[in-house]
Short mmCIF file of C-alpha atoms in Angstrom, two decimals:
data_model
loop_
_atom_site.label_atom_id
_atom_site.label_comp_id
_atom_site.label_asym_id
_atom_site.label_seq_id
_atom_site.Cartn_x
_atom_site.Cartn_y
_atom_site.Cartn_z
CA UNK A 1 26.43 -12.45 4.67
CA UNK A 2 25.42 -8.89 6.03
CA UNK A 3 23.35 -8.54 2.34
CA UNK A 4 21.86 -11.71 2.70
CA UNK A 5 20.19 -9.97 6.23
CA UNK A 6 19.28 -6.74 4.35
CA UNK A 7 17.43 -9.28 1.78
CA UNK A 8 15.53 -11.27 3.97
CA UNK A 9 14.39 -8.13 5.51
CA UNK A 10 13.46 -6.31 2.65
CA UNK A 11 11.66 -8.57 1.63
CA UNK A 12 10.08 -9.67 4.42
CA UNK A 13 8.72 -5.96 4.32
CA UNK A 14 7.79 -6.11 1.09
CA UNK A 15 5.28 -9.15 2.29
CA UNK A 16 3.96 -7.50 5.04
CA UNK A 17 3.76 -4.31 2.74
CA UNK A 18 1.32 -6.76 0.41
CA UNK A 19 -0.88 -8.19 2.96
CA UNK A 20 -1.34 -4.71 4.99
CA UNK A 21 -2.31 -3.31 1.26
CA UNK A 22 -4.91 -5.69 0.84
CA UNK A 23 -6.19 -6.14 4.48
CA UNK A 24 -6.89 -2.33 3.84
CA UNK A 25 -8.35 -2.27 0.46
CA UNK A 26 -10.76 -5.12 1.80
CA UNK A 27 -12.86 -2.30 4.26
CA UNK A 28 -12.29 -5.01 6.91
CA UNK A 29 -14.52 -3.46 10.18
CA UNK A 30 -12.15 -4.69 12.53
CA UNK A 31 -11.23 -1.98 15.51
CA UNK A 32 -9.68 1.40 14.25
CA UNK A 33 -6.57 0.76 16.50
CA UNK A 34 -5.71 -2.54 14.13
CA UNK A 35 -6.10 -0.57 11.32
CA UNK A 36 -3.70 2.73 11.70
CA UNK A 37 -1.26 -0.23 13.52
CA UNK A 38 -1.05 -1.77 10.00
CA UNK A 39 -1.09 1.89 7.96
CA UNK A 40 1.79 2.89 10.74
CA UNK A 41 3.37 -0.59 9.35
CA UNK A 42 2.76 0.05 5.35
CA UNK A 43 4.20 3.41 5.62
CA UNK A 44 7.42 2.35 7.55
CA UNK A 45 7.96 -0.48 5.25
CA UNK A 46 7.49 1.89 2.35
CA UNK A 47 10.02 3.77 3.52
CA UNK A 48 12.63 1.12 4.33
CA UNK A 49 11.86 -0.41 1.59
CA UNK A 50 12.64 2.72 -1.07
CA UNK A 51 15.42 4.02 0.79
CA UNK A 52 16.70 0.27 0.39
CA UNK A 53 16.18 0.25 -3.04
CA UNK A 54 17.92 3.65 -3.60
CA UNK A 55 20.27 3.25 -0.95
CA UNK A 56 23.81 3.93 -3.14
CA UNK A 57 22.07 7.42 -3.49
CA UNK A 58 20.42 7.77 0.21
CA UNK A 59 23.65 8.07 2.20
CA UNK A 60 26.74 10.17 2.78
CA UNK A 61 27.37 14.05 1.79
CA UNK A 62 25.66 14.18 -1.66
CA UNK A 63 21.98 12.20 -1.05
CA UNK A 64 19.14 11.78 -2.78
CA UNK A 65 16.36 9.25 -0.07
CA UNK A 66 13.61 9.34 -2.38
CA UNK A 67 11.98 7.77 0.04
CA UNK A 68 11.86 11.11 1.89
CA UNK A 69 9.17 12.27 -0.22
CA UNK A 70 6.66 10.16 1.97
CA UNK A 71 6.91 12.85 4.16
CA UNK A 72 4.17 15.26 2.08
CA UNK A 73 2.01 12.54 3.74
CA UNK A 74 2.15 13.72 7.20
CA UNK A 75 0.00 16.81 5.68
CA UNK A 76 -2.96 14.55 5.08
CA UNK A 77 -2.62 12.29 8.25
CA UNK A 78 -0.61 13.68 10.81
CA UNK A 79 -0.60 9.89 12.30
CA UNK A 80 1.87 8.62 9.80
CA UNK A 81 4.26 10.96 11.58
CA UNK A 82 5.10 7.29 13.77
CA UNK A 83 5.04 4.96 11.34
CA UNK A 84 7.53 7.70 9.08
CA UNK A 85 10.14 7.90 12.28
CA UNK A 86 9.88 4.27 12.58
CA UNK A 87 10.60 3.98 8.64
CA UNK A 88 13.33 6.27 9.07
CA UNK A 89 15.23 4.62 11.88
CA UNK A 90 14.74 1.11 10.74
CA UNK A 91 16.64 2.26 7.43
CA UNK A 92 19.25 3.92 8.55
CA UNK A 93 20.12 1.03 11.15
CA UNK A 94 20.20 -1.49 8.50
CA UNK A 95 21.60 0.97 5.46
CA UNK A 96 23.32 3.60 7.27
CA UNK A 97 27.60 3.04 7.93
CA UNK A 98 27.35 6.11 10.02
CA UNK A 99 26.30 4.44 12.85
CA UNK A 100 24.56 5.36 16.18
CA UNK A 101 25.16 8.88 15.48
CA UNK A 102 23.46 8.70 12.04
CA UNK A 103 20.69 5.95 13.56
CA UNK A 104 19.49 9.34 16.32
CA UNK A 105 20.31 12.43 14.29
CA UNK A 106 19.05 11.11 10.95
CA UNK A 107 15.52 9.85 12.49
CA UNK A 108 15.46 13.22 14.89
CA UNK A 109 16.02 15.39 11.70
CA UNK A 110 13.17 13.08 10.03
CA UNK A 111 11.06 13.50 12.78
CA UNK A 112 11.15 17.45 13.75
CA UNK A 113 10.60 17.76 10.21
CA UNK A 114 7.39 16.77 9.87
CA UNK A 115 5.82 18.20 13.06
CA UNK A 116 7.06 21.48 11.84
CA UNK A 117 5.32 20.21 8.56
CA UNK A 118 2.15 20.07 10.09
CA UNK A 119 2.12 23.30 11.72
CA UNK A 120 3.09 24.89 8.67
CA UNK A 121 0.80 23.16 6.05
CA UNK A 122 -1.45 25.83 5.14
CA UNK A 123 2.01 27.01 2.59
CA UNK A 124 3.37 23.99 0.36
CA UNK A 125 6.15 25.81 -0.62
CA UNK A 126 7.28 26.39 3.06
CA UNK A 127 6.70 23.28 4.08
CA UNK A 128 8.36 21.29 1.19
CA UNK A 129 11.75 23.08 2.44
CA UNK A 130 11.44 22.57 6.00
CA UNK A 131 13.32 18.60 5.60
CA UNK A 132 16.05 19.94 3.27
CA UNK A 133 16.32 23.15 5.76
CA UNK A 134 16.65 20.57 9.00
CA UNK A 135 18.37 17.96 7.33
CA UNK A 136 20.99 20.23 5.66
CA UNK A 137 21.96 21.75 9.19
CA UNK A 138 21.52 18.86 11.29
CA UNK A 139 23.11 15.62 8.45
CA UNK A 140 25.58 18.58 7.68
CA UNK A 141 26.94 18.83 11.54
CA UNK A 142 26.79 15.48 11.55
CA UNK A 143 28.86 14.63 8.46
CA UNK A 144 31.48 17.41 9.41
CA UNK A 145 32.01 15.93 12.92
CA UNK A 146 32.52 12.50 10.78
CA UNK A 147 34.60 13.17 8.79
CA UNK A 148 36.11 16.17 9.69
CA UNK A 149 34.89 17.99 6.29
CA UNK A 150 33.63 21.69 6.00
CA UNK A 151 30.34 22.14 7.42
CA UNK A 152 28.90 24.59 4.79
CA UNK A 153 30.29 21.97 2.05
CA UNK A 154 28.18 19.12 3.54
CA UNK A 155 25.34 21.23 4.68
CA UNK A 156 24.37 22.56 0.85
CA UNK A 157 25.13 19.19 -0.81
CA UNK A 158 22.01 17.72 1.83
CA UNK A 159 20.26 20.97 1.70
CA UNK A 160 20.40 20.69 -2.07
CA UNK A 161 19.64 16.82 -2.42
CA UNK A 162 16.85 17.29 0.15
CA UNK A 163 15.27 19.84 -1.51
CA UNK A 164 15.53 18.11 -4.59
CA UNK A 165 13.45 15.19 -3.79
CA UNK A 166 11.15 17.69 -1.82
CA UNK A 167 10.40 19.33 -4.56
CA UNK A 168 10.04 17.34 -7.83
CA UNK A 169 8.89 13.85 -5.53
CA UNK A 170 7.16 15.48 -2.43
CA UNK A 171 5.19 18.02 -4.25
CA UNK A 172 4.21 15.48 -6.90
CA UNK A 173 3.09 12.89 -4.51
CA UNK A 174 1.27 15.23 -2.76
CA UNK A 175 -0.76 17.02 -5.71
CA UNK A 176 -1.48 13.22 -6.01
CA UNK A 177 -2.66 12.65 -2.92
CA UNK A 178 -4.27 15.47 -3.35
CA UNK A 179 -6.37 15.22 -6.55
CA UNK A 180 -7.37 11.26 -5.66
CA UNK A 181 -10.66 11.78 -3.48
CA UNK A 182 -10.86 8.30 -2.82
CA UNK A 183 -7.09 7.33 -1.88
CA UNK A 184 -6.84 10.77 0.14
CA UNK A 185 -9.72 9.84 2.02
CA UNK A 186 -8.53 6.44 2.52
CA UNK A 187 -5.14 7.27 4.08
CA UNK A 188 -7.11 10.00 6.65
CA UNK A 189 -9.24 7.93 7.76
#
């Protein structure tokens, strides 16, 4: 029954995903605050929606969230910082078996990651290891209070996972953002 929920609401986010995409692409002149609400919407639902899809490798000691890649987008609209924490906690409440614990850390980690994203921008390198840096100490401590496991076992095996999908995802989505004038400028706006 409890997949049937995670379903229904995957794919109710994938619907509202789908209409926010094309009430955007549309140029619709309705008020600026309707239209970072629905951005701040697409972007969490893009994140639920990957981590959902990749969840068997999302969770636990050795992780891979793909969907943590979306964070490179914080660099070219600090905004999305929201609808990226909102992404964040959604997914781990309806993915995560960790719990409460996992539900605050997990979006806190998220979150202090990409303010210190923004203030560091002007060096990709730096900034693509500030998640896997945060994540690895703060998913690690949580993991070894857990489960009672070695702290500098679980802390590489996120730091390492982290900075994988940092790396090869982030910095690709990013040099995509990047060289696409006309989607860059439609995300900043």
């Amino acid at each position: 029954m409890e997949e049937k929920v995670i379903y229904v609401v995957v794919g109710i986010s994938a619907i509202i995903f789908l209409v926010s995409l094309g009430y955007l692409l549309k140029g619709s002149k309705q008020e600026t605050n309707t239209r970072q609400l629905v951005k701040q919407a697409m972007i969490a639902t893009l994140y639920i929606a990957i981590t959902w899809v990749f969840r068997t490798i999302s969770f636990q000691a050795i992780q891979f969230r793909l969907s943590e890649a979306l964070l490179v987008l914080v660099l070219f609209n600090p905004k999305f910082v929201t609808g990226l924490t909102l992404g964040t906690f959604i997914a781990n409440v309806l993915l995560s078996d960790l719990g409460i614990i996992d539900w605050t850390l997990g979006t806190m980690a998220s979150l202090v990651s990409m303010l210190l994203m923004i203030k560091l921008k002007k060096n990709i390198g730096i900034t693509l290891t500030i998640p896997a840096i945060l994540n690895g100490i703060i998913i690690g401590l949580e993991l070894t209070y857990l489960f009672n496991t070695p702290f500098i076992i679980n802390s590489l095996s996120v730091f390492i996972g982290e900075l994988a999908v940092m790396v090869i995802f982030g910095y690709g989505l990013y040099k995509g953002v990047e060289s696409n004038k006309k989607f860059r400028q439609l995300i900043s706006q």
